[in-house]
Amino acid sequence: MNMTCVERQYIPIIRLKLNCEDPEPINVGFANIKPDLKCGDTYFEVECEDKAHYGLGQALAYRYGGKRAGLIIIVINRYGEIVKFLKWVKRNFDLKTMVITCKDNNCEVLSI
């Protein structure tokens, strides 16, 4: 059975699990953009697996704004495909990447 991912339900869980904080917006010259989380010195965009490509663009905008950036993808159904995508992202864009596998409110963090 395929489950549905709702990003806003998982961000508080991820925030606690990774000891992150709510970041201030980043000025990129033409806009102020707000990352989902700040974990240490890294600003993360969090997306569900079906919107991973949107998260890549947002994370790159954080880098453009002069910040260390990362991409966290919440995986419910497509683990193999997302890991392949995140390895490509890490190799080509030098972003910190993580997969969060969640079932109900139990989440496991895997660095890629």
PDB file of N, CA and C in Angstrom:
ATOM      1  N   MET A   1       0.840  -1.193   0.000  1.00  0.00           N
ATOM      2  CA  MET A   1       0.000   0.000   0.000  1.00  0.00           C
ATOM      3  C   MET A   1       0.880   1.250   0.000  1.00  0.00           C
ATOM      4  N   ASN A   2       0.666   2.140  -0.923  1.00  0.00           N
ATOM      5  CA  ASN A   2       1.420   3.387  -0.981  1.00  0.00           C
ATOM      6  C   ASN A   2       0.861   4.392   0.007  1.00  0.00           C
ATOM      7  N   MET A   3       1.761   5.003   0.772  1.00  0.00           N
ATOM      8  CA  MET A   3       1.365   6.042   1.721  1.00  0.00           C
ATOM      9  C   MET A   3       1.664   7.390   1.092  1.00  0.00           C
ATOM     10  N   THR A   4       1.083   8.426   1.633  1.00  0.00           N
ATOM     11  CA  THR A   4       1.287   9.773   1.127  1.00  0.00           C
ATOM     12  C   THR A   4       2.192  10.529   2.088  1.00  0.00           C
ATOM     13  N   CYS A   5       3.080  11.325   1.533  1.00  0.00           N
ATOM     14  CA  CYS A   5       3.981  12.161   2.325  1.00  0.00           C
ATOM     15  C   CYS A   5       3.423  13.576   2.385  1.00  0.00           C
ATOM     16  N   VAL A   6       3.350  14.120   3.572  1.00  0.00           N
ATOM     17  CA  VAL A   6       2.969  15.515   3.773  1.00  0.00           C
ATOM     18  C   VAL A   6       4.116  16.178   4.537  1.00  0.00           C
ATOM     19  N   GLU A   7       4.889  16.971   3.812  1.00  0.00           N
ATOM     20  CA  GLU A   7       6.124  17.567   4.340  1.00  0.00           C
ATOM     21  C   GLU A   7       5.933  18.232   5.698  1.00  0.00           C
ATOM     22  N   ARG A   8       4.937  19.053   5.840  1.00  0.00           N
ATOM     23  CA  ARG A   8       4.769  19.821   7.084  1.00  0.00           C
ATOM     24  C   ARG A   8       4.548  18.939   8.305  1.00  0.00           C
ATOM     25  N   GLN A   9       4.094  17.707   8.092  1.00  0.00           N
ATOM     26  CA  GLN A   9       3.925  16.784   9.213  1.00  0.00           C
ATOM     27  C   GLN A   9       5.253  16.231   9.703  1.00  0.00           C
ATOM     28  N   TYR A  10       6.239  16.156   8.811  1.00  0.00           N
ATOM     29  CA  TYR A  10       7.511  15.545   9.159  1.00  0.00           C
ATOM     30  C   TYR A  10       8.588  16.535   9.581  1.00  0.00           C
ATOM     31  N   ILE A  11       8.482  17.789   9.192  1.00  0.00           N
ATOM     32  CA  ILE A  11       9.521  18.767   9.539  1.00  0.00           C
ATOM     33  C   ILE A  11       9.741  18.866  11.047  1.00  0.00           C
ATOM     34  N   PRO A  12       8.703  18.925  11.892  1.00  0.00           N
ATOM     35  CA  PRO A  12       8.966  18.971  13.338  1.00  0.00           C
ATOM     36  C   PRO A  12       9.680  17.721  13.859  1.00  0.00           C
ATOM     37  N   ILE A  13       9.369  16.574  13.298  1.00  0.00           N
ATOM     38  CA  ILE A  13      10.031  15.327  13.700  1.00  0.00           C
ATOM     39  C   ILE A  13      11.503  15.377  13.307  1.00  0.00           C
ATOM     40  N   ILE A  14      11.776  15.818  12.078  1.00  0.00           N
ATOM     41  CA  ILE A  14      13.152  15.915  11.596  1.00  0.00           C
ATOM     42  C   ILE A  14      13.924  16.950  12.409  1.00  0.00           C
ATOM     43  N   ARG A  15      13.289  18.082  12.711  1.00  0.00           N
ATOM     44  CA  ARG A  15      13.926  19.147  13.506  1.00  0.00           C
ATOM     45  C   ARG A  15      14.427  18.582  14.834  1.00  0.00           C
ATOM     46  N   LEU A  16      13.593  17.822  15.510  1.00  0.00           N
ATOM     47  CA  LEU A  16      13.980  17.243  16.798  1.00  0.00           C
ATOM     48  C   LEU A  16      15.055  16.175  16.631  1.00  0.00           C
ATOM     49  N   LYS A  17      14.883  15.307  15.658  1.00  0.00           N
ATOM     50  CA  LYS A  17      15.813  14.188  15.442  1.00  0.00           C
ATOM     51  C   LYS A  17      17.221  14.684  15.108  1.00  0.00           C
ATOM     52  N   LEU A  18      17.342  15.771  14.326  1.00  0.00           N
ATOM     53  CA  LEU A  18      18.633  16.289  13.908  1.00  0.00           C
ATOM     54  C   LEU A  18      19.101  17.488  14.739  1.00  0.00           C
ATOM     55  N   ASN A  19      18.314  17.866  15.747  1.00  0.00           N
ATOM     56  CA  ASN A  19      18.641  19.003  16.607  1.00  0.00           C
ATOM     57  C   ASN A  19      18.826  20.286  15.785  1.00  0.00           C
ATOM     58  N   CYS A  20      17.851  20.580  14.963  1.00  0.00           N
ATOM     59  CA  CYS A  20      17.885  21.743  14.070  1.00  0.00           C
ATOM     60  C   CYS A  20      17.069  22.889  14.653  1.00  0.00           C
ATOM     61  N   GLU A  21      17.156  24.016  13.994  1.00  0.00           N
ATOM     62  CA  GLU A  21      16.390  25.188  14.408  1.00  0.00           C
ATOM     63  C   GLU A  21      15.652  25.781  13.214  1.00  0.00           C
ATOM     64  N   ASP A  22      14.767  26.703  13.517  1.00  0.00           N
ATOM     65  CA  ASP A  22      14.018  27.411  12.486  1.00  0.00           C
ATOM     66  C   ASP A  22      14.901  28.546  11.971  1.00  0.00           C
ATOM     67  N   PRO A  23      15.279  28.537  10.685  1.00  0.00           N
ATOM     68  CA  PRO A  23      16.216  29.540  10.177  1.00  0.00           C
ATOM     69  C   PRO A  23      15.564  30.873   9.828  1.00  0.00           C
ATOM     70  N   GLU A  24      16.405  31.886   9.776  1.00  0.00           N
ATOM     71  CA  GLU A  24      15.997  33.185   9.261  1.00  0.00           C
ATOM     72  C   GLU A  24      16.036  33.126   7.732  1.00  0.00           C
ATOM     73  N   PRO A  25      15.276  33.972   7.048  1.00  0.00           N
ATOM     74  CA  PRO A  25      15.346  34.016   5.581  1.00  0.00           C
ATOM     75  C   PRO A  25      16.742  34.404   5.096  1.00  0.00           C
ATOM     76  N   ILE A  26      17.065  33.935   3.904  1.00  0.00           N
ATOM     77  CA  ILE A  26      18.346  34.235   3.258  1.00  0.00           C
ATOM     78  C   ILE A  26      18.072  35.223   2.125  1.00  0.00           C
ATOM     79  N   ASN A  27      18.834  36.320   2.099  1.00  0.00           N
ATOM     80  CA  ASN A  27      18.707  37.299   1.024  1.00  0.00           C
ATOM     81  C   ASN A  27      19.580  36.850  -0.139  1.00  0.00           C
ATOM     82  N   VAL A  28      18.954  36.606  -1.281  1.00  0.00           N
ATOM     83  CA  VAL A  28      19.703  36.182  -2.471  1.00  0.00           C
ATOM     84  C   VAL A  28      19.775  37.303  -3.517  1.00  0.00           C
ATOM     85  N   GLY A  29      19.505  38.521  -3.092  1.00  0.00           N
ATOM     86  CA  GLY A  29      19.609  39.669  -3.991  1.00  0.00           C
ATOM     87  C   GLY A  29      18.284  40.057  -4.616  1.00  0.00           C
ATOM     88  N   PHE A  30      17.564  39.112  -5.135  1.00  0.00           N
ATOM     89  CA  PHE A  30      16.286  39.399  -5.787  1.00  0.00           C
ATOM     90  C   PHE A  30      15.097  38.959  -4.932  1.00  0.00           C
ATOM     91  N   ALA A  31      15.372  38.265  -3.829  1.00  0.00           N
ATOM     92  CA  ALA A  31      14.299  37.781  -2.948  1.00  0.00           C
ATOM     93  C   ALA A  31      14.889  37.338  -1.621  1.00  0.00           C
ATOM     94  N   ASN A  32      14.046  37.284  -0.609  1.00  0.00           N
ATOM     95  CA  ASN A  32      14.382  36.639   0.653  1.00  0.00           C
ATOM     96  C   ASN A  32      13.705  35.278   0.639  1.00  0.00           C
ATOM     97  N   ILE A  33      14.497  34.222   0.820  1.00  0.00           N
ATOM     98  CA  ILE A  33      13.934  32.876   0.788  1.00  0.00           C
ATOM     99  C   ILE A  33      14.183  32.194   2.129  1.00  0.00           C
ATOM    100  N   LYS A  34      13.214  31.398   2.552  1.00  0.00           N
ATOM    101  CA  LYS A  34      13.298  30.785   3.872  1.00  0.00           C
ATOM    102  C   LYS A  34      13.484  29.283   3.759  1.00  0.00           C
ATOM    103  N   PRO A  35      14.640  28.792   4.205  1.00  0.00           N
ATOM    104  CA  PRO A  35      14.848  27.349   4.241  1.00  0.00           C
ATOM    105  C   PRO A  35      13.919  26.698   5.271  1.00  0.00           C
ATOM    106  N   ASP A  36      13.775  25.400   5.180  1.00  0.00           N
ATOM    107  CA  ASP A  36      12.930  24.681   6.134  1.00  0.00           C
ATOM    108  C   ASP A  36      13.616  24.498   7.478  1.00  0.00           C
ATOM    109  N   LEU A  37      14.925  24.217   7.468  1.00  0.00           N
ATOM    110  CA  LEU A  37      15.662  23.944   8.709  1.00  0.00           C
ATOM    111  C   LEU A  37      17.085  24.473   8.622  1.00  0.00           C
ATOM    112  N   LYS A  38      17.651  24.791   9.772  1.00  0.00           N
ATOM    113  CA  LYS A  38      19.071  25.089   9.888  1.00  0.00           C
ATOM    114  C   LYS A  38      19.630  24.109  10.903  1.00  0.00           C
ATOM    115  N   CYS A  39      20.550  23.280  10.447  1.00  0.00           N
ATOM    116  CA  CYS A  39      21.166  22.265  11.299  1.00  0.00           C
ATOM    117  C   CYS A  39      22.656  22.570  11.349  1.00  0.00           C
ATOM    118  N   GLY A  40      23.114  23.093  12.473  1.00  0.00           N
ATOM    119  CA  GLY A  40      24.497  23.545  12.557  1.00  0.00           C
ATOM    120  C   GLY A  40      24.683  24.712  11.614  1.00  0.00           C
ATOM    121  N   ASP A  41      25.644  24.588  10.683  1.00  0.00           N
ATOM    122  CA  ASP A  41      25.891  25.673   9.726  1.00  0.00           C
ATOM    123  C   ASP A  41      25.271  25.404   8.356  1.00  0.00           C
ATOM    124  N   THR A  42      24.408  24.390   8.272  1.00  0.00           N
ATOM    125  CA  THR A  42      23.817  24.007   6.989  1.00  0.00           C
ATOM    126  C   THR A  42      22.326  24.338   6.959  1.00  0.00           C
ATOM    127  N   TYR A  43      21.916  24.970   5.864  1.00  0.00           N
ATOM    128  CA  TYR A  43      20.520  25.337   5.638  1.00  0.00           C
ATOM    129  C   TYR A  43      19.902  24.274   4.729  1.00  0.00           C
ATOM    130  N   PHE A  44      18.841  23.640   5.213  1.00  0.00           N
ATOM    131  CA  PHE A  44      18.252  22.521   4.489  1.00  0.00           C
ATOM    132  C   PHE A  44      16.892  22.845   3.904  1.00  0.00           C
ATOM    133  N   GLU A  45      16.685  22.314   2.722  1.00  0.00           N
ATOM    134  CA  GLU A  45      15.354  22.244   2.138  1.00  0.00           C
ATOM    135  C   GLU A  45      14.872  20.821   2.360  1.00  0.00           C
ATOM    136  N   VAL A  46      13.652  20.678   2.820  1.00  0.00           N
ATOM    137  CA  VAL A  46      13.041  19.369   3.060  1.00  0.00           C
ATOM    138  C   VAL A  46      11.907  19.195   2.064  1.00  0.00           C
ATOM    139  N   GLU A  47      11.906  18.079   1.372  1.00  0.00           N
ATOM    140  CA  GLU A  47      10.840  17.791   0.405  1.00  0.00           C
ATOM    141  C   GLU A  47      10.451  16.331   0.487  1.00  0.00           C
ATOM    142  N   CYS A  48       9.235  16.057   0.119  1.00  0.00           N
ATOM    143  CA  CYS A  48       8.777  14.682  -0.049  1.00  0.00           C
ATOM    144  C   CYS A  48       9.352  14.137  -1.350  1.00  0.00           C
ATOM    145  N   GLU A  49       9.435  12.837  -1.432  1.00  0.00           N
ATOM    146  CA  GLU A  49      10.088  12.181  -2.575  1.00  0.00           C
ATOM    147  C   GLU A  49       9.536  12.626  -3.929  1.00  0.00           C
ATOM    148  N   ASP A  50       8.259  12.894  -4.032  1.00  0.00           N
ATOM    149  CA  ASP A  50       7.686  13.272  -5.327  1.00  0.00           C
ATOM    150  C   ASP A  50       7.988  14.717  -5.719  1.00  0.00           C
ATOM    151  N   LYS A  51       8.603  15.487  -4.809  1.00  0.00           N
ATOM    152  CA  LYS A  51       8.968  16.880  -5.096  1.00  0.00           C
ATOM    153  C   LYS A  51      10.470  17.106  -4.902  1.00  0.00           C
ATOM    154  N   ALA A  52      11.257  16.037  -4.966  1.00  0.00           N
ATOM    155  CA  ALA A  52      12.704  16.134  -4.735  1.00  0.00           C
ATOM    156  C   ALA A  52      13.354  17.144  -5.671  1.00  0.00           C
ATOM    157  N   HIS A  53      12.899  17.197  -6.905  1.00  0.00           N
ATOM    158  CA  HIS A  53      13.480  18.127  -7.889  1.00  0.00           C
ATOM    159  C   HIS A  53      13.223  19.582  -7.514  1.00  0.00           C
ATOM    160  N   TYR A  54      12.109  19.876  -6.856  1.00  0.00           N
ATOM    161  CA  TYR A  54      11.856  21.242  -6.390  1.00  0.00           C
ATOM    162  C   TYR A  54      12.858  21.615  -5.294  1.00  0.00           C
ATOM    163  N   GLY A  55      13.104  20.673  -4.402  1.00  0.00           N
ATOM    164  CA  GLY A  55      14.033  20.909  -3.303  1.00  0.00           C
ATOM    165  C   GLY A  55      15.438  21.210  -3.780  1.00  0.00           C
ATOM    166  N   LEU A  56      15.851  20.566  -4.872  1.00  0.00           N
ATOM    167  CA  LEU A  56      17.185  20.818  -5.415  1.00  0.00           C
ATOM    168  C   LEU A  56      17.325  22.288  -5.804  1.00  0.00           C
ATOM    169  N   GLY A  57      16.346  22.823  -6.490  1.00  0.00           N
ATOM    170  CA  GLY A  57      16.396  24.228  -6.892  1.00  0.00           C
ATOM    171  C   GLY A  57      16.457  25.165  -5.698  1.00  0.00           C
ATOM    172  N   GLN A  58      15.683  24.870  -4.675  1.00  0.00           N
ATOM    173  CA  GLN A  58      15.678  25.725  -3.488  1.00  0.00           C
ATOM    174  C   GLN A  58      17.020  25.647  -2.753  1.00  0.00           C
ATOM    175  N   ALA A  59      17.572  24.439  -2.614  1.00  0.00           N
ATOM    176  CA  ALA A  59      18.863  24.295  -1.942  1.00  0.00           C
ATOM    177  C   ALA A  59      19.957  25.040  -2.703  1.00  0.00           C
ATOM    178  N   LEU A  60      19.920  24.997  -4.024  1.00  0.00           N
ATOM    179  CA  LEU A  60      20.906  25.734  -4.813  1.00  0.00           C
ATOM    180  C   LEU A  60      20.761  27.240  -4.620  1.00  0.00           C
ATOM    181  N   ALA A  61      19.549  27.713  -4.427  1.00  0.00           N
ATOM    182  CA  ALA A  61      19.343  29.142  -4.153  1.00  0.00           C
ATOM    183  C   ALA A  61      19.971  29.529  -2.810  1.00  0.00           C
ATOM    184  N   TYR A  62      19.937  28.640  -1.823  1.00  0.00           N
ATOM    185  CA  TYR A  62      20.589  28.929  -0.534  1.00  0.00           C
ATOM    186  C   TYR A  62      22.100  29.056  -0.730  1.00  0.00           C
ATOM    187  N   ARG A  63      22.660  28.198  -1.570  1.00  0.00           N
ATOM    188  CA  ARG A  63      24.097  28.291  -1.879  1.00  0.00           C
ATOM    189  C   ARG A  63      24.389  29.600  -2.590  1.00  0.00           C
ATOM    190  N   TYR A  64      23.535  29.984  -3.511  1.00  0.00           N
ATOM    191  CA  TYR A  64      23.698  31.254  -4.211  1.00  0.00           C
ATOM    192  C   TYR A  64      23.710  32.406  -3.206  1.00  0.00           C
ATOM    193  N   GLY A  65      22.936  32.269  -2.146  1.00  0.00           N
ATOM    194  CA  GLY A  65      22.887  33.286  -1.093  1.00  0.00           C
ATOM    195  C   GLY A  65      24.073  33.225  -0.143  1.00  0.00           C
ATOM    196  N   GLY A  66      25.045  32.375  -0.433  1.00  0.00           N
ATOM    197  CA  GLY A  66      26.270  32.327   0.357  1.00  0.00           C
ATOM    198  C   GLY A  66      26.238  31.379   1.541  1.00  0.00           C
ATOM    199  N   LYS A  67      25.271  30.513   1.593  1.00  0.00           N
ATOM    200  CA  LYS A  67      25.135  29.596   2.723  1.00  0.00           C
ATOM    201  C   LYS A  67      25.531  28.175   2.341  1.00  0.00           C
ATOM    202  N   ARG A  68      25.950  27.403   3.324  1.00  0.00           N
ATOM    203  CA  ARG A  68      26.150  25.972   3.120  1.00  0.00           C
ATOM    204  C   ARG A  68      24.753  25.368   3.055  1.00  0.00           C
ATOM    205  N   ALA A  69      24.497  24.551   2.050  1.00  0.00           N
ATOM    206  CA  ALA A  69      23.130  24.088   1.811  1.00  0.00           C
ATOM    207  C   ALA A  69      23.052  22.575   1.735  1.00  0.00           C
ATOM    208  N   GLY A  70      21.847  22.100   1.996  1.00  0.00           N
ATOM    209  CA  GLY A  70      21.602  20.674   1.923  1.00  0.00           C
ATOM    210  C   GLY A  70      20.177  20.380   1.520  1.00  0.00           C
ATOM    211  N   LEU A  71      19.960  19.122   1.194  1.00  0.00           N
ATOM    212  CA  LEU A  71      18.654  18.659   0.735  1.00  0.00           C
ATOM    213  C   LEU A  71      18.293  17.402   1.513  1.00  0.00           C
ATOM    214  N   ILE A  72      17.147  17.429   2.152  1.00  0.00           N
ATOM    215  CA  ILE A  72      16.613  16.277   2.876  1.00  0.00           C
ATOM    216  C   ILE A  72      15.355  15.819   2.151  1.00  0.00           C
ATOM    217  N   ILE A  73      15.325  14.546   1.790  1.00  0.00           N
ATOM    218  CA  ILE A  73      14.164  13.988   1.111  1.00  0.00           C
ATOM    219  C   ILE A  73      13.495  12.963   2.021  1.00  0.00           C
ATOM    220  N   ILE A  74      12.205  13.133   2.210  1.00  0.00           N
ATOM    221  CA  ILE A  74      11.398  12.186   2.992  1.00  0.00           C
ATOM    222  C   ILE A  74      10.938  11.090   2.050  1.00  0.00           C
ATOM    223  N   VAL A  75      11.288   9.863   2.379  1.00  0.00           N
ATOM    224  CA  VAL A  75      10.973   8.732   1.506  1.00  0.00           C
ATOM    225  C   VAL A  75       9.914   7.853   2.158  1.00  0.00           C
ATOM    226  N   ILE A  76       8.869   7.609   1.408  1.00  0.00           N
ATOM    227  CA  ILE A  76       7.812   6.702   1.833  1.00  0.00           C
ATOM    228  C   ILE A  76       7.816   5.457   0.949  1.00  0.00           C
ATOM    229  N   ASN A  77       7.948   5.653  -0.369  1.00  0.00           N
ATOM    230  CA  ASN A  77       7.793   4.548  -1.320  1.00  0.00           C
ATOM    231  C   ASN A  77       8.964   4.312  -2.261  1.00  0.00           C
ATOM    232  N   ARG A  78       9.788   5.305  -2.539  1.00  0.00           N
ATOM    233  CA  ARG A  78      10.760   5.227  -3.647  1.00  0.00           C
ATOM    234  C   ARG A  78      12.210   5.311  -3.188  1.00  0.00           C
ATOM    235  N   TYR A  79      12.608   4.537  -2.238  1.00  0.00           N
ATOM    236  CA  TYR A  79      13.926   4.650  -1.623  1.00  0.00           C
ATOM    237  C   TYR A  79      15.069   4.547  -2.644  1.00  0.00           C
ATOM    238  N   GLY A  80      15.106   3.512  -3.439  1.00  0.00           N
ATOM    239  CA  GLY A  80      16.210   3.292  -4.381  1.00  0.00           C
ATOM    240  C   GLY A  80      16.393   4.424  -5.355  1.00  0.00           C
ATOM    241  N   GLU A  81      15.299   4.886  -5.924  1.00  0.00           N
ATOM    242  CA  GLU A  81      15.374   5.976  -6.904  1.00  0.00           C
ATOM    243  C   GLU A  81      15.853   7.274  -6.269  1.00  0.00           C
ATOM    244  N   ILE A  82      15.407   7.556  -5.048  1.00  0.00           N
ATOM    245  CA  ILE A  82      15.789   8.792  -4.366  1.00  0.00           C
ATOM    246  C   ILE A  82      17.259   8.751  -3.968  1.00  0.00           C
ATOM    247  N   VAL A  83      17.740   7.614  -3.495  1.00  0.00           N
ATOM    248  CA  VAL A  83      19.157   7.501  -3.145  1.00  0.00           C
ATOM    249  C   VAL A  83      20.023   7.751  -4.374  1.00  0.00           C
ATOM    250  N   LYS A  84      19.642   7.196  -5.503  1.00  0.00           N
ATOM    251  CA  LYS A  84      20.382   7.417  -6.756  1.00  0.00           C
ATOM    252  C   LYS A  84      20.397   8.915  -7.107  1.00  0.00           C
ATOM    253  N   PHE A  85      19.249   9.572  -7.008  1.00  0.00           N
ATOM    254  CA  PHE A  85      19.138  11.001  -7.280  1.00  0.00           C
ATOM    255  C   PHE A  85      20.022  11.807  -6.328  1.00  0.00           C
ATOM    256  N   LEU A  86      19.981  11.503  -5.017  1.00  0.00           N
ATOM    257  CA  LEU A  86      20.753  12.276  -4.047  1.00  0.00           C
ATOM    258  C   LEU A  86      22.255  12.059  -4.193  1.00  0.00           C
ATOM    259  N   LYS A  87      22.679  10.884  -4.595  1.00  0.00           N
ATOM    260  CA  LYS A  87      24.110  10.668  -4.868  1.00  0.00           C
ATOM    261  C   LYS A  87      24.550  11.539  -6.044  1.00  0.00           C
ATOM    262  N   TRP A  88      23.718  11.640  -7.049  1.00  0.00           N
ATOM    263  CA  TRP A  88      23.999  12.500  -8.196  1.00  0.00           C
ATOM    264  C   TRP A  88      24.054  13.968  -7.766  1.00  0.00           C
ATOM    265  N   VAL A  89      23.102  14.389  -6.930  1.00  0.00           N
ATOM    266  CA  VAL A  89      23.068  15.768  -6.421  1.00  0.00           C
ATOM    267  C   VAL A  89      24.337  16.075  -5.643  1.00  0.00           C
ATOM    268  N   LYS A  90      24.714  15.192  -4.744  1.00  0.00           N
ATOM    269  CA  LYS A  90      25.906  15.408  -3.923  1.00  0.00           C
ATOM    270  C   LYS A  90      27.155  15.505  -4.794  1.00  0.00           C
ATOM    271  N   ARG A  91      27.276  14.627  -5.751  1.00  0.00           N
ATOM    272  CA  ARG A  91      28.447  14.592  -6.635  1.00  0.00           C
ATOM    273  C   ARG A  91      28.528  15.840  -7.531  1.00  0.00           C
ATOM    274  N   ASN A  92      27.406  16.300  -8.046  1.00  0.00           N
ATOM    275  CA  ASN A  92      27.408  17.387  -9.023  1.00  0.00           C
ATOM    276  C   ASN A  92      27.215  18.788  -8.448  1.00  0.00           C
ATOM    277  N   PHE A  93      26.630  18.897  -7.271  1.00  0.00           N
ATOM    278  CA  PHE A  93      26.311  20.216  -6.729  1.00  0.00           C
ATOM    279  C   PHE A  93      26.901  20.480  -5.346  1.00  0.00           C
ATOM    280  N   ASP A  94      27.608  19.504  -4.791  1.00  0.00           N
ATOM    281  CA  ASP A  94      28.248  19.660  -3.486  1.00  0.00           C
ATOM    282  C   ASP A  94      27.270  20.118  -2.404  1.00  0.00           C
ATOM    283  N   LEU A  95      26.111  19.501  -2.369  1.00  0.00           N
ATOM    284  CA  LEU A  95      25.139  19.751  -1.315  1.00  0.00           C
ATOM    285  C   LEU A  95      25.185  18.599  -0.315  1.00  0.00           C
ATOM    286  N   LYS A  96      24.929  18.897   0.928  1.00  0.00           N
ATOM    287  CA  LYS A  96      24.789  17.849   1.929  1.00  0.00           C
ATOM    288  C   LYS A  96      23.433  17.185   1.677  1.00  0.00           C
ATOM    289  N   THR A  97      23.404  15.874   1.624  1.00  0.00           N
ATOM    290  CA  THR A  97      22.161  15.178   1.297  1.00  0.00           C
ATOM    291  C   THR A  97      21.821  14.130   2.349  1.00  0.00           C
ATOM    292  N   MET A  98      20.535  14.006   2.620  1.00  0.00           N
ATOM    293  CA  MET A  98      20.030  13.015   3.562  1.00  0.00           C
ATOM    294  C   MET A  98      18.701  12.470   3.077  1.00  0.00           C
ATOM    295  N   VAL A  99      18.466  11.238   3.458  1.00  0.00           N
ATOM    296  CA  VAL A  99      17.167  10.611   3.248  1.00  0.00           C
ATOM    297  C   VAL A  99      16.565  10.384   4.624  1.00  0.00           C
ATOM    298  N   ILE A 100      15.297  10.679   4.748  1.00  0.00           N
ATOM    299  CA  ILE A 100      14.558  10.379   5.959  1.00  0.00           C
ATOM    300  C   ILE A 100      13.511   9.345   5.574  1.00  0.00           C
ATOM    301  N   THR A 101      13.632   8.151   6.125  1.00  0.00           N
ATOM    302  CA  THR A 101      12.613   7.141   5.873  1.00  0.00           C
ATOM    303  C   THR A 101      11.651   7.177   7.052  1.00  0.00           C
ATOM    304  N   CYS A 102      10.390   7.329   6.746  1.00  0.00           N
ATOM    305  CA  CYS A 102       9.391   7.485   7.803  1.00  0.00           C
ATOM    306  C   CYS A 102       8.247   6.506   7.617  1.00  0.00           C
ATOM    307  N   LYS A 103       7.851   5.946   8.704  1.00  0.00           N
ATOM    308  CA  LYS A 103       6.625   5.158   8.745  1.00  0.00           C
ATOM    309  C   LYS A 103       5.858   5.680   9.945  1.00  0.00           C
ATOM    310  N   ASP A 104       4.692   6.224   9.704  1.00  0.00           N
ATOM    311  CA  ASP A 104       3.929   6.929  10.720  1.00  0.00           C
ATOM    312  C   ASP A 104       4.786   8.080  11.229  1.00  0.00           C
ATOM    313  N   ASN A 105       5.057   8.174  12.509  1.00  0.00           N
ATOM    314  CA  ASN A 105       5.902   9.253  13.059  1.00  0.00           C
ATOM    315  C   ASN A 105       7.276   8.750  13.456  1.00  0.00           C
ATOM    316  N   ASN A 106       7.647   7.554  13.035  1.00  0.00           N
ATOM    317  CA  ASN A 106       8.953   7.004  13.329  1.00  0.00           C
ATOM    318  C   ASN A 106       9.866   7.213  12.135  1.00  0.00           C
ATOM    319  N   CYS A 107      10.885   8.051  12.289  1.00  0.00           N
ATOM    320  CA  CYS A 107      11.748   8.392  11.169  1.00  0.00           C
ATOM    321  C   CYS A 107      13.193   8.000  11.454  1.00  0.00           C
ATOM    322  N   GLU A 108      13.857   7.530  10.403  1.00  0.00           N
ATOM    323  CA  GLU A 108      15.275   7.180  10.467  1.00  0.00           C
ATOM    324  C   GLU A 108      16.028   8.070   9.477  1.00  0.00           C
ATOM    325  N   VAL A 109      17.156   8.619   9.928  1.00  0.00           N
ATOM    326  CA  VAL A 109      17.957   9.528   9.114  1.00  0.00           C
ATOM    327  C   VAL A 109      19.131   8.765   8.519  1.00  0.00           C
ATOM    328  N   LEU A 110      19.312   8.908   7.208  1.00  0.00           N
ATOM    329  CA  LEU A 110      20.428   8.268   6.514  1.00  0.00           C
ATOM    330  C   LEU A 110      21.154   9.315   5.689  1.00  0.00           C
ATOM    331  N   SER A 111      22.431   9.563   5.980  1.00  0.00           N
ATOM    332  CA  SER A 111      23.219  10.468   5.154  1.00  0.00           C
ATOM    333  C   SER A 111      23.595   9.759   3.866  1.00  0.00           C
ATOM    334  N   ILE A 112      23.567  10.490   2.767  1.00  0.00           N
ATOM    335  CA  ILE A 112      23.909   9.931   1.456  1.00  0.00           C
ATOM    336  C   ILE A 112      25.234  10.509   1.014  1.00  0.00           C
TER     337      ILE A 112
END
